[in-house]
Amino acid sequence: MNGIIFNVQKFCLHDGDGIRTSVFLKGCPLRCKWCHNPESQRAAPELMYHQNKCTACGSCVGVCQAREEIVPDRTKCVACGGCVDICPNNANELCGKIVTTEEVMAEVRKDKIFYQTSGGGMTVTGGEPSAQPEFTLSLIRAAKNEGISTAIETCGYGSPDFFRRAAELEAVFLYDLKMMDSDRHKALTAVSNTLVLDNLRMLMNMRADITLRLPLIPGVNDTSGDLSALVSFLKENDGRFRHAEIMPYHTLGTGKAAAIGRTAAVYEEGEKFTDCWLKTFEELGYKVFSSK
Amino acid sequence: MYNFKTTAEPFARGFINCDSDNLSLKTASGLYSAAREMPLTISTKTGLPMAFWRDMYVSFGFGSGVSVDYNGLTKAAEHFPELAEDFLFIRDTMSPHDTGNLLSAAFDPREQNICDSHAIWGGTWVGHAVPQFSDVAKYGTDALREKVETYRLSNPGKDEFYNAELLMLDAIDVLAERFFALAREILASGSLNEREQAKISRLAEVLETGAKKPTEDFFTACALYVMIFTFDGIDSPGYFDQYMIGFWRKTEISRAREALYDIWEFFHDTRTWNLCIGGSDENWNDLSNELTYEILTTAEKFGYQTPNLTMRCHRNTPEKLLRRAAQVIGTGIGMPTLYNDEAVCPALERLGIPPKDSHLYVMNGCNQIDIQGKSHMGLEDGEVNLANAVELVFTNGISSTSGLKIGLETGDCGDFDTYEEFYDAVLKQLDYLTDAAVSRANQSQKALAEGSPQPMRSLFIEGCLEKGRDYKNSGPLYGHGQILEEGISVAIDSLAAVKKYVFEEKRFSLRELKAALAADYAGYDEIYTLLKNSPLRFGNDIEYVDSIGAELIDHFNRYLTTKKTYRGGYYGGGCSPFNRAASYGRTTGALPNGRKKGEPLFSDSIGALPGNDTHGPTALLKSCLAFDQTLPTSGFILNIKFDKTLFNTQKGQDAFLALYRAYFGGKGQQLSVTVVSRDDLLDALAHPENHRNLIVRVGGYSDYFVNLPRELQDNVIARTSY
C-alpha cells in the first residue's frame, strides 16, 4: 500500500504515551489559519526553499523552469527536485515522498525496544491520517501485527468508516477539538465541525481510548464563550475520554510557511496564557491539563 | 650508610640508607622515613588528616612510582652549597630509580615511530587500582601484622618482602601518631574559631588510640582512610557504600553524615577519581544500601564535578534508586555515570574471573574497570587510534602527519579489486598497531615489575601477601590489562564510505580516493562534497554502517583477549578518551569520511562524531548496541546529552529511564548522561553543526534546538537557568 508522507521522526515524547516514532502524512482537508505544519496541508509533494541557507549562487536557476531569479515562481514549480540535487547548501528541499507501508514500518520497527520499555509506539499524524484512510489503516494493522501500538493525531474530519475501523484495530486517538461553534469553526478551518463531533461521539460510544486536544490561539478561540462551550461539551462527556489537554499556540510554523511560498497568519504566542487558561477552565467547572 | 647533613628528602634518605639491595625493602624504608618526617596537614575545613607529598625533589606516588626532579636537585645544590654534596648524591643515586628513566630504558626503539606519530601509546601510565585501605579501620594494624606473619610462614625465602610490608604498617602507625600530635598542637595554638576547634578536636579524640586496633566509628574510618589515601597519592575510593556501610550503621547518624560531607569536600578538593555505588552480587541480589542513597544526596547537595560518581546497575536495581539517580543527573552535574553489571560481569568472566569476584568490579580513574582490592588491571595500559589503521592502508604504512613508517606495507591499495581485500588490509594494519601497543605495555610492565615496587599497595590488594609478591610484580589475584580504542566512528564511517562509493556504486576508484586523501582533498571537490555529505554515518541506526562497525570493533576487542599481559592476565578493550579525543585528530591525515587532515573531529566516546547523529538518542543507542558490549573489559563510554528542562519533567525522566532500560537491557555497557546548560545552548547557536542532535522543550513539545527559528532559540536560552 502506498501513501505520501513528509517526515518520520523518532523519540517523540508528546504524541502519545512513552517514546514514539511519529509518521507525518501529507495532506489535510482543513486549512486552519494557525497551522504550525503548513507544509502538511497540500497532499502533493512541494518545494521548500530555505532562504536562510541560500547563498544566491544561482545554480538552481539553470536547471529550473520556475526560476528566472532565485526565489521560485510557485505557479510554475512542478516539484521535480532538480534544484534539490544541485544546491550546494541544501537550501532546497522536496517535502513529500511516496512510500509503501513496509518502507515506513522498516523505520518504525527500529525503535521497538524503546516502545517496549516506555509503553510507546507509533503515532500517525500529519497532515491528517483520515485523509489517507487505507494507508493509515494498513500502517496500524502492520504495527499491530508486530506488537506495536498506534496513536492517531486527528482533527476528526474524515469518513466515519475510517474511524470505526481504526478503533476496532485498537488505535489510540489524540483528537482535536478546535471550536464548538460550527460557523466560526468553518471560518477558521474551512470546514464545519459537524462531522468532527459525530465521529467523536461514535468513538466515545465505542469506548475508544481518546485524549482530547484543545488548541488555543489567543484572541481567536479563547473567548469566554468559546471556553464555556468547550466546558459544556467536556462535562457532558466526562468519563468517555481520558482527559483534555490545552495546546497553546506557538509560532514555529511561520518559518515553514515562508519556505513553501506562503504567508502565515501570525497570532500571539500562547504559552504565557497557559496558567490563566487552566485557571479559567477550572473556574468554569472542568479541569484540563497542559500538554507538558 | 651515608651520613646526610640535610634534613630534607626523607624518602630518598630512607631509600638510600636501607641496608639491603631488595627494592621492596628500600622503597618501604623510603616510605617509612617519609611518613616519619614529611610535613603533615590537617584541614581546618574538614578536620581530616592529609599526608600530601610536597617539598621533596624525590617523591613517591601510585601513579608515578619514584619520581626524581633532576633539575630541581641540581639547582638546590647550587643554592645550598653546604648541602650540595647531599643533593647531588641523592640526585645521582635515585635517578636510575625514576620511573620515567626506567621506562625509557625499557622501551624498544622499534615501536618509537608509531608512538611518536600518535597512532598508539603504551605503557607510559603506571596505573590506577583500588586498594582496600579501609582494612586498617576494620582490623587495625596489629591484626594486619599478624596477617603478614601468617603469610610469611607459607612463603619462605621472602623475608625482605614481608619486612617491607611490616614497615608499611609501621608507617601507618607513625602517621597516626604524628597526626594526633599535630592535632593537639593546633588546638593548643588557640588560632581556631569554634567550628574549626570542633573539627580538629574530633580528630584528636579518635587518633588518641592510634591505628593499631579496629574501630566501628564511621568518622574514624574516614580519617584513617584519608590518611593512607593521601599518602598513596590520591587515586579512586572504589565502592565506598559497600566497604563503609558497617561503620555507617554503628555510628550516630548526624556524626556519620557530617563525616560523609567532610570526606566529600576532601574528595572534591583533591580531585579524587572514581567513587562507585550500587551493584549486584553473583546471584544478582541488589547491593545498594542506605549509604548509597546518602551518597547520591551528598553529590546532589554539593554539585561538585569530583569525585567522579558512578553507579552500577543490573536487572534488580530498585526503581526507587534509578529514579533518584535520574534526579541527581537532572541537576546538571552529569553524574552518576551508569554501568551495567549485565555487560561488564560477563566481559570480566571471559578473562577467567569467577562471578563472585566479577561482581566486585568498580570503576577507577576516569572510567576503567577494576576488581576492588583484588586486582591491578584497571588502568590504561595503552591505546590504538583505529582511524590510523584505515589511513595506513592508503599510505602503505606511512604516517601522513609524521612521514614515518609506522605500519605494514599492505601494498598499493589502488590495486585492490574488492572491498574484502581493502578491509582485510585494514585489519592487518590494526592488528599490527595493536601488537605494538601490547608490546610496549608489556615492556613497561616488566620494567616496573623489576624496578618499581609499591609496598603500601601490596598490603591492601589480595594476592600480594598470599604469594609474597609485590603489587607491580604479579602479586594481585588479577593482573589483566586494558588497551583502549579511539577514533571508532571515524574508522567506521570511512569504511562505509569506501564500501559504498568505491566498490558498490563505483563513483570513483580506490586509486582516485587514495590520491584525493594524499592531496588532503585539494583539487578533488566532487569527491570531497560527496563524502562530506554522505548520510552513511555511525550513530543513526543504519544497518549498513552499524554492521561494518560491529565487525571492526568486535574484531579489535576479541583480538585483545588473546594477548597476555606481563602481569599474568589477558588484555581487553575499552573506550575512555579522557582528554585525548581532540589531539588524535591533529595527528591523523585525511580520511574517506570526508574529514581533512588534522581536523579534530573525533567522537569523545563510542558514539557518533559531534553533529553526525541526527536521528535522535534512540538511533544513537541502537547503533551502539550493534557492538558486542560483553567484550570490552574497560569502560566502553557512551556520552549522551539532554536538555535540562525536558529532562526534569516527569515525561523526560520517564523517557530517560525507558532509554536506559532498553540500552542496558540490550547489554549496553555504560551511559554518561549530561544535561545541557545555557552555555551549551549558546555554543549550539554559534556552532549548530556540533549540536544537531540536541533536543529541547518548546511550548508543549520537543524539537531539535538547531532547527528552531532564531527568536525561539533565544527564548529557549533565556529560559534555561544554570
PDB file of N, CA, C and O in Angstrom, chain A residues 9-11 13-19 88 90 107 109-114 117-118 245 248 250-252 254-255 269 271 291-292, chain B residues 540-542 615 617-619 621-622 625 642 646 651-652 655 658-659 661-662 695 697-704 708-709 712 719:
ATOM      1  N   GLN A   9       9.745  10.927  12.417  1.00  0.00           N
ATOM      2  CA  GLN A   9      10.571  11.461  13.499  1.00  0.00           C
ATOM      3  C   GLN A   9      10.574  10.533  14.701  1.00  0.00           C
ATOM      4  O   GLN A   9       9.520  10.135  15.185  1.00  0.00           O
ATOM      5  N   LYS A  10      11.767  10.240  15.182  1.00  0.00           N
ATOM      6  CA  LYS A  10      11.890   9.342  16.338  1.00  0.00           C
ATOM      7  C   LYS A  10      11.936  10.123  17.635  1.00  0.00           C
ATOM      8  O   LYS A  10      12.056  11.353  17.645  1.00  0.00           O
ATOM      9  N   PHE A  11      11.843   9.380  18.734  1.00  0.00           N
ATOM     10  CA  PHE A  11      11.947   9.938  20.088  1.00  0.00           C
ATOM     11  C   PHE A  11      10.973  11.091  20.284  1.00  0.00           C
ATOM     12  O   PHE A  11      11.347  12.173  20.715  1.00  0.00           O
ATOM     13  N   LEU A  13       8.015  12.547  22.415  1.00  0.00           N
ATOM     14  CA  LEU A  13       7.511  12.320  23.766  1.00  0.00           C
ATOM     15  C   LEU A  13       6.144  12.952  23.999  1.00  0.00           C
ATOM     16  O   LEU A  13       5.544  12.754  25.050  1.00  0.00           O
ATOM     17  N   HIS A  14       5.677  13.719  23.055  1.00  0.00           N
ATOM     18  CA  HIS A  14       4.432  14.466  23.281  1.00  0.00           C
ATOM     19  C   HIS A  14       3.357  14.106  22.277  1.00  0.00           C
ATOM     20  O   HIS A  14       2.473  14.901  22.009  1.00  0.00           O
ATOM     21  N   ASP A  15       3.456  12.910  21.725  1.00  0.00           N
ATOM     22  CA  ASP A  15       2.469  12.485  20.734  1.00  0.00           C
ATOM     23  C   ASP A  15       1.854  11.167  21.139  1.00  0.00           C
ATOM     24  O   ASP A  15       1.730  10.254  20.342  1.00  0.00           O
ATOM     25  N   GLY A  16       1.526  11.076  22.430  1.00  0.00           N
ATOM     26  CA  GLY A  16       1.007   9.823  22.967  1.00  0.00           C
ATOM     27  C   GLY A  16       1.914   9.345  24.089  1.00  0.00           C
ATOM     28  O   GLY A  16       2.855  10.031  24.471  1.00  0.00           O
ATOM     29  N   ASP A  17       1.606   8.145  24.601  1.00  0.00           N
ATOM     30  CA  ASP A  17       2.370   7.642  25.747  1.00  0.00           C
ATOM     31  C   ASP A  17       3.771   7.222  25.346  1.00  0.00           C
ATOM     32  O   ASP A  17       3.990   6.719  24.246  1.00  0.00           O
ATOM     33  N   GLY A  18       4.708   7.369  26.276  1.00  0.00           N
ATOM     34  CA  GLY A  18       6.038   6.803  26.106  1.00  0.00           C
ATOM     35  C   GLY A  18       6.829   7.422  24.958  1.00  0.00           C
ATOM     36  O   GLY A  18       6.565   8.530  24.517  1.00  0.00           O
ATOM     37  N   ILE A  19       7.821   6.648  24.508  1.00  0.00           N
ATOM     38  CA  ILE A  19       8.666   7.088  23.394  1.00  0.00           C
ATOM     39  C   ILE A  19       8.023   6.605  22.113  1.00  0.00           C
ATOM     40  O   ILE A  19       7.716   5.424  21.975  1.00  0.00           O
ATOM     41  N   PRO A  88      24.354  23.453  -3.457  1.00  0.00           N
ATOM     42  CA  PRO A  88      25.451  23.051  -2.583  1.00  0.00           C
ATOM     43  C   PRO A  88      25.185  23.357  -1.111  1.00  0.00           C
ATOM     44  O   PRO A  88      25.945  22.943  -0.247  1.00  0.00           O
ATOM     45  N   ASN A  90      22.065  22.865   0.497  1.00  0.00           N
ATOM     46  CA  ASN A  90      20.826  22.224   0.979  1.00  0.00           C
ATOM     47  C   ASN A  90      19.733  23.237   1.264  1.00  0.00           C
ATOM     48  O   ASN A  90      18.975  23.099   2.218  1.00  0.00           O
ATOM     49  N   GLU A 107      11.364   1.700   9.256  1.00  0.00           N
ATOM     50  CA  GLU A 107      11.876   2.729  10.162  1.00  0.00           C
ATOM     51  C   GLU A 107      11.244   2.609  11.547  1.00  0.00           C
ATOM     52  O   GLU A 107      11.933   2.672  12.563  1.00  0.00           O
ATOM     53  N   ARG A 109       9.926   0.059  13.146  1.00  0.00           N
ATOM     54  CA  ARG A 109      10.264  -1.099  13.984  1.00  0.00           C
ATOM     55  C   ARG A 109      11.657  -0.992  14.588  1.00  0.00           C
ATOM     56  O   ARG A 109      11.981  -1.685  15.533  1.00  0.00           O
ATOM     57  N   LYS A 110      12.484  -0.077  14.064  1.00  0.00           N
ATOM     58  CA  LYS A 110      13.840   0.072  14.610  1.00  0.00           C
ATOM     59  C   LYS A 110      13.825   0.414  16.093  1.00  0.00           C
ATOM     60  O   LYS A 110      14.717   0.039  16.833  1.00  0.00           O
ATOM     61  N   ASP A 111      12.827   1.138  16.544  1.00  0.00           N
ATOM     62  CA  ASP A 111      12.797   1.588  17.938  1.00  0.00           C
ATOM     63  C   ASP A 111      11.923   0.719  18.826  1.00  0.00           C
ATOM     64  O   ASP A 111      11.530   1.126  19.915  1.00  0.00           O
ATOM     65  N   LYS A 112      11.636  -0.486  18.380  1.00  0.00           N
ATOM     66  CA  LYS A 112      10.729  -1.349  19.135  1.00  0.00           C
ATOM     67  C   LYS A 112      11.176  -1.543  20.583  1.00  0.00           C
ATOM     68  O   LYS A 112      10.343  -1.536  21.492  1.00  0.00           O
ATOM     69  N   ILE A 113      12.481  -1.708  20.807  1.00  0.00           N
ATOM     70  CA  ILE A 113      12.909  -1.933  22.197  1.00  0.00           C
ATOM     71  C   ILE A 113      12.556  -0.748  23.083  1.00  0.00           C
ATOM     72  O   ILE A 113      12.298  -0.907  24.272  1.00  0.00           O
ATOM     73  N   PHE A 114      12.518   0.452  22.500  1.00  0.00           N
ATOM     74  CA  PHE A 114      12.184   1.631  23.298  1.00  0.00           C
ATOM     75  C   PHE A 114      10.678   1.737  23.531  1.00  0.00           C
ATOM     76  O   PHE A 114      10.243   2.215  24.579  1.00  0.00           O
ATOM     77  N   THR A 117      10.040  -0.575  26.493  1.00  0.00           N
ATOM     78  CA  THR A 117      10.408  -0.126  27.842  1.00  0.00           C
ATOM     79  C   THR A 117       9.701   1.153  28.257  1.00  0.00           C
ATOM     80  O   THR A 117       9.803   1.572  29.409  1.00  0.00           O
ATOM     81  N   SER A 118       8.989   1.806  27.339  1.00  0.00           N
ATOM     82  CA  SER A 118       8.366   3.074  27.701  1.00  0.00           C
ATOM     83  C   SER A 118       6.851   3.062  27.555  1.00  0.00           C
ATOM     84  O   SER A 118       6.188   4.045  27.886  1.00  0.00           O
ATOM     85  N   GLU A 245      -6.366  18.160  26.976  1.00  0.00           N
ATOM     86  CA  GLU A 245      -5.130  18.938  27.119  1.00  0.00           C
ATOM     87  C   GLU A 245      -5.235  20.191  26.292  1.00  0.00           C
ATOM     88  O   GLU A 245      -5.617  20.120  25.120  1.00  0.00           O
ATOM     89  N   PRO A 248      -1.271  25.384  23.760  1.00  0.00           N
ATOM     90  CA  PRO A 248      -1.091  26.813  23.484  1.00  0.00           C
ATOM     91  C   PRO A 248      -0.438  27.031  22.133  1.00  0.00           C
ATOM     92  O   PRO A 248       0.497  26.318  21.770  1.00  0.00           O
ATOM     93  N   HIS A 250       1.902  28.196  19.206  1.00  0.00           N
ATOM     94  CA  HIS A 250       3.275  28.693  19.125  1.00  0.00           C
ATOM     95  C   HIS A 250       3.600  29.024  17.679  1.00  0.00           C
ATOM     96  O   HIS A 250       2.906  28.585  16.758  1.00  0.00           O
ATOM     97  N   THR A 251       4.653  29.787  17.484  1.00  0.00           N
ATOM     98  CA  THR A 251       4.893  30.380  16.162  1.00  0.00           C
ATOM     99  C   THR A 251       5.828  29.562  15.286  1.00  0.00           C
ATOM    100  O   THR A 251       6.338  30.056  14.287  1.00  0.00           O
ATOM    101  N   LEU A 252       6.041  28.326  15.628  1.00  0.00           N
ATOM    102  CA  LEU A 252       7.035  27.549  14.890  1.00  0.00           C
ATOM    103  C   LEU A 252       6.721  27.366  13.424  1.00  0.00           C
ATOM    104  O   LEU A 252       7.603  27.085  12.630  1.00  0.00           O
ATOM    105  N   THR A 254       5.675  29.496  11.258  1.00  0.00           N
ATOM    106  CA  THR A 254       5.770  30.657  10.363  1.00  0.00           C
ATOM    107  C   THR A 254       6.951  30.551   9.402  1.00  0.00           C
ATOM    108  O   THR A 254       6.836  30.895   8.227  1.00  0.00           O
ATOM    109  N   GLY A 255       8.072  30.030   9.902  1.00  0.00           N
ATOM    110  CA  GLY A 255       9.236  29.872   9.027  1.00  0.00           C
ATOM    111  C   GLY A 255       8.946  28.893   7.906  1.00  0.00           C
ATOM    112  O   GLY A 255       9.334  29.085   6.747  1.00  0.00           O
ATOM    113  N   GLU A 269       1.836  34.540  20.844  1.00  0.00           N
ATOM    114  CA  GLU A 269       2.387  33.325  21.448  1.00  0.00           C
ATOM    115  C   GLU A 269       1.505  32.890  22.617  1.00  0.00           C
ATOM    116  O   GLU A 269       1.203  33.699  23.495  1.00  0.00           O
ATOM    117  N   GLU A 271       1.958  30.403  25.011  1.00  0.00           N
ATOM    118  CA  GLU A 271       2.448  29.786  26.248  1.00  0.00           C
ATOM    119  C   GLU A 271       2.218  30.624  27.491  1.00  0.00           C
ATOM    120  O   GLU A 271       1.884  30.112  28.554  1.00  0.00           O
ATOM    121  N   SER A 291      -0.298  20.273  27.830  1.00  0.00           N
ATOM    122  CA  SER A 291       0.404  19.136  27.238  1.00  0.00           C
ATOM    123  C   SER A 291       1.897  19.199  27.529  1.00  0.00           C
ATOM    124  O   SER A 291       2.692  19.400  26.642  1.00  0.00           O
ATOM    125  N   LYS A 292       2.291  19.006  28.805  1.00  0.00           N
ATOM    126  CA  LYS A 292       3.720  19.056  29.154  1.00  0.00           C
ATOM    127  C   LYS A 292       4.233  17.664  29.410  1.00  0.00           C
ATOM    128  O   LYS A 292       3.580  16.873  30.011  1.00  0.00           O
TER     129      LYS A 292
ATOM    130  N   ASN B 540      23.215   6.547  13.613  1.00  0.00           N
ATOM    131  CA  ASN B 540      21.890   6.833  13.086  1.00  0.00           C
ATOM    132  C   ASN B 540      21.051   5.583  12.856  1.00  0.00           C
ATOM    133  O   ASN B 540      20.043   5.630  12.159  1.00  0.00           O
ATOM    134  N   ASP B 541      21.484   4.481  13.451  1.00  0.00           N
ATOM    135  CA  ASP B 541      20.734   3.233  13.335  1.00  0.00           C
ATOM    136  C   ASP B 541      20.548   2.837  11.863  1.00  0.00           C
ATOM    137  O   ASP B 541      19.446   2.502  11.421  1.00  0.00           O
ATOM    138  N   ILE B 542      21.618   2.911  11.130  1.00  0.00           N
ATOM    139  CA  ILE B 542      21.606   2.483   9.727  1.00  0.00           C
ATOM    140  C   ILE B 542      22.361   1.159   9.681  1.00  0.00           C
ATOM    141  O   ILE B 542      23.571   1.104   9.941  1.00  0.00           O
ATOM    142  N   HIS B 615      19.526  11.559  14.181  1.00  0.00           N
ATOM    143  CA  HIS B 615      18.250  10.869  14.252  1.00  0.00           C
ATOM    144  C   HIS B 615      17.784  10.635  15.681  1.00  0.00           C
ATOM    145  O   HIS B 615      16.950   9.811  15.934  1.00  0.00           O
ATOM    146  N   PRO B 617      18.303  10.231  20.114  1.00  0.00           N
ATOM    147  CA  PRO B 617      19.008   9.317  21.021  1.00  0.00           C
ATOM    148  C   PRO B 617      18.670   7.846  20.785  1.00  0.00           C
ATOM    149  O   PRO B 617      19.528   6.984  21.010  1.00  0.00           O
ATOM    150  N   THR B 618      17.466   7.541  20.332  1.00  0.00           N
ATOM    151  CA  THR B 618      17.138   6.125  20.145  1.00  0.00           C
ATOM    152  C   THR B 618      18.008   5.543  19.040  1.00  0.00           C
ATOM    153  O   THR B 618      18.502   4.417  19.153  1.00  0.00           O
ATOM    154  N   ALA B 619      18.228   6.308  17.980  1.00  0.00           N
ATOM    155  CA  ALA B 619      19.056   5.819  16.883  1.00  0.00           C
ATOM    156  C   ALA B 619      20.498   5.652  17.335  1.00  0.00           C
ATOM    157  O   ALA B 619      21.169   4.681  16.981  1.00  0.00           O
ATOM    158  N   LEU B 621      21.593   5.035  20.406  1.00  0.00           N
ATOM    159  CA  LEU B 621      21.706   3.865  21.278  1.00  0.00           C
ATOM    160  C   LEU B 621      21.621   2.577  20.469  1.00  0.00           C
ATOM    161  O   LEU B 621      22.370   1.630  20.717  1.00  0.00           O
ATOM    162  N   LYS B 622      20.715   2.549  19.496  1.00  0.00           N
ATOM    163  CA  LYS B 622      20.597   1.338  18.652  1.00  0.00           C
ATOM    164  C   LYS B 622      21.913   1.060  17.932  1.00  0.00           C
ATOM    165  O   LYS B 622      22.367  -0.086  17.863  1.00  0.00           O
ATOM    166  N   LEU B 625      24.354  -0.471  20.209  1.00  0.00           N
ATOM    167  CA  LEU B 625      24.005  -1.846  20.570  1.00  0.00           C
ATOM    168  C   LEU B 625      24.441  -2.841  19.495  1.00  0.00           C
ATOM    169  O   LEU B 625      24.407  -4.048  19.723  1.00  0.00           O
ATOM    170  N   PHE B 642      21.072  15.711  27.156  1.00  0.00           N
ATOM    171  CA  PHE B 642      19.660  16.111  27.117  1.00  0.00           C
ATOM    172  C   PHE B 642      19.524  17.549  27.538  1.00  0.00           C
ATOM    173  O   PHE B 642      20.334  18.080  28.290  1.00  0.00           O
ATOM    174  N   LEU B 646      13.671  19.608  29.636  1.00  0.00           N
ATOM    175  CA  LEU B 646      12.989  18.382  29.225  1.00  0.00           C
ATOM    176  C   LEU B 646      13.267  17.266  30.215  1.00  0.00           C
ATOM    177  O   LEU B 646      12.360  16.580  30.683  1.00  0.00           O
ATOM    178  N   LYS B 651       7.757  13.452  32.163  1.00  0.00           N
ATOM    179  CA  LYS B 651       7.907  12.799  30.859  1.00  0.00           C
ATOM    180  C   LYS B 651       9.363  12.563  30.530  1.00  0.00           C
ATOM    181  O   LYS B 651       9.756  11.511  30.042  1.00  0.00           O
ATOM    182  N   GLY B 652      10.174  13.578  30.794  1.00  0.00           N
ATOM    183  CA  GLY B 652      11.590  13.474  30.471  1.00  0.00           C
ATOM    184  C   GLY B 652      12.267  12.384  31.288  1.00  0.00           C
ATOM    185  O   GLY B 652      13.036  11.585  30.759  1.00  0.00           O
ATOM    186  N   ALA B 655      11.106   9.043  30.087  1.00  0.00           N
ATOM    187  CA  ALA B 655      11.721   8.725  28.796  1.00  0.00           C
ATOM    188  C   ALA B 655      13.164   8.315  28.989  1.00  0.00           C
ATOM    189  O   ALA B 655      13.638   7.343  28.391  1.00  0.00           O
ATOM    190  N   ALA B 658      13.326   4.868  30.267  1.00  0.00           N
ATOM    191  CA  ALA B 658      12.982   3.921  29.208  1.00  0.00           C
ATOM    192  C   ALA B 658      14.178   3.707  28.279  1.00  0.00           C
ATOM    193  O   ALA B 658      14.467   2.578  27.865  1.00  0.00           O
ATOM    194  N   LEU B 659      14.884   4.778  27.953  1.00  0.00           N
ATOM    195  CA  LEU B 659      16.085   4.654  27.118  1.00  0.00           C
ATOM    196  C   LEU B 659      17.113   3.783  27.829  1.00  0.00           C
ATOM    197  O   LEU B 659      17.715   2.886  27.239  1.00  0.00           O
ATOM    198  N   ARG B 661      16.639   1.519  30.177  1.00  0.00           N
ATOM    199  CA  ARG B 661      16.219   0.106  30.257  1.00  0.00           C
ATOM    200  C   ARG B 661      16.449  -0.603  28.948  1.00  0.00           C
ATOM    201  O   ARG B 661      16.880  -1.753  28.920  1.00  0.00           O
ATOM    202  N   ALA B 662      16.156   0.080  27.856  1.00  0.00           N
ATOM    203  CA  ALA B 662      16.338  -0.553  26.549  1.00  0.00           C
ATOM    204  C   ALA B 662      17.825  -0.747  26.267  1.00  0.00           C
ATOM    205  O   ALA B 662      18.251  -1.801  25.796  1.00  0.00           O
ATOM    206  N   ILE B 695      18.019  18.091  21.705  1.00  0.00           N
ATOM    207  CA  ILE B 695      16.558  18.236  21.748  1.00  0.00           C
ATOM    208  C   ILE B 695      16.178  19.129  22.928  1.00  0.00           C
ATOM    209  O   ILE B 695      16.674  18.934  24.023  1.00  0.00           O
ATOM    210  N   ARG B 697      12.903  21.503  24.985  1.00  0.00           N
ATOM    211  CA  ARG B 697      11.463  21.685  25.178  1.00  0.00           C
ATOM    212  C   ARG B 697      11.059  23.019  24.562  1.00  0.00           C
ATOM    213  O   ARG B 697      11.702  24.030  24.771  1.00  0.00           O
ATOM    214  N   VAL B 698       9.978  22.964  23.818  1.00  0.00           N
ATOM    215  CA  VAL B 698       9.437  24.194  23.251  1.00  0.00           C
ATOM    216  C   VAL B 698       7.941  24.155  23.461  1.00  0.00           C
ATOM    217  O   VAL B 698       7.313  23.203  23.023  1.00  0.00           O
ATOM    218  N   GLY B 699       7.379  25.143  24.067  1.00  0.00           N
ATOM    219  CA  GLY B 699       5.934  25.116  24.240  1.00  0.00           C
ATOM    220  C   GLY B 699       5.528  23.765  24.801  1.00  0.00           C
ATOM    221  O   GLY B 699       6.020  23.343  25.822  1.00  0.00           O
ATOM    222  N   GLY B 700       4.705  23.061  24.130  1.00  0.00           N
ATOM    223  CA  GLY B 700       4.247  21.778  24.661  1.00  0.00           C
ATOM    224  C   GLY B 700       4.896  20.589  23.996  1.00  0.00           C
ATOM    225  O   GLY B 700       4.364  19.502  24.023  1.00  0.00           O
ATOM    226  N   TYR B 701       6.025  20.798  23.381  1.00  0.00           N
ATOM    227  CA  TYR B 701       6.648  19.660  22.719  1.00  0.00           C
ATOM    228  C   TYR B 701       8.149  19.845  22.665  1.00  0.00           C
ATOM    229  O   TYR B 701       8.677  20.831  23.165  1.00  0.00           O
ATOM    230  N   SER B 702       8.812  18.852  22.078  1.00  0.00           N
ATOM    231  CA  SER B 702      10.270  18.921  21.975  1.00  0.00           C
ATOM    232  C   SER B 702      10.686  18.986  20.522  1.00  0.00           C
ATOM    233  O   SER B 702      10.030  18.406  19.670  1.00  0.00           O
ATOM    234  N   ASP B 703      11.752  19.701  20.260  1.00  0.00           N
ATOM    235  CA  ASP B 703      12.243  19.763  18.884  1.00  0.00           C
ATOM    236  C   ASP B 703      13.753  19.930  18.926  1.00  0.00           C
ATOM    237  O   ASP B 703      14.342  20.172  19.975  1.00  0.00           O
ATOM    238  N   TYR B 704      14.376  19.783  17.761  1.00  0.00           N
ATOM    239  CA  TYR B 704      15.806  19.994  17.683  1.00  0.00           C
ATOM    240  C   TYR B 704      16.104  21.470  17.821  1.00  0.00           C
ATOM    241  O   TYR B 704      15.568  22.298  17.088  1.00  0.00           O
ATOM    242  N   LEU B 708      15.211  25.379  15.266  1.00  0.00           N
ATOM    243  CA  LEU B 708      14.264  26.415  15.670  1.00  0.00           C
ATOM    244  C   LEU B 708      14.629  27.752  15.039  1.00  0.00           C
ATOM    245  O   LEU B 708      15.804  28.041  14.834  1.00  0.00           O
ATOM    246  N   PRO B 709      13.619  28.571  14.748  1.00  0.00           N
ATOM    247  CA  PRO B 709      13.937  29.932  14.305  1.00  0.00           C
ATOM    248  C   PRO B 709      14.644  30.687  15.430  1.00  0.00           C
ATOM    249  O   PRO B 709      14.441  30.383  16.606  1.00  0.00           O
ATOM    250  N   LEU B 712      13.087  31.855  18.657  1.00  0.00           N
ATOM    251  CA  LEU B 712      12.718  30.804  19.600  1.00  0.00           C
ATOM    252  C   LEU B 712      13.929  30.256  20.322  1.00  0.00           C
ATOM    253  O   LEU B 712      13.873  29.907  21.501  1.00  0.00           O
ATOM    254  N   ARG B 719      15.334  30.934  28.827  1.00  0.00           N
ATOM    255  CA  ARG B 719      14.636  30.138  29.830  1.00  0.00           C
ATOM    256  C   ARG B 719      15.570  29.262  30.644  1.00  0.00           C
ATOM    257  O   ARG B 719      15.342  29.026  31.807  1.00  0.00           O
TER     258      ARG B 719
END
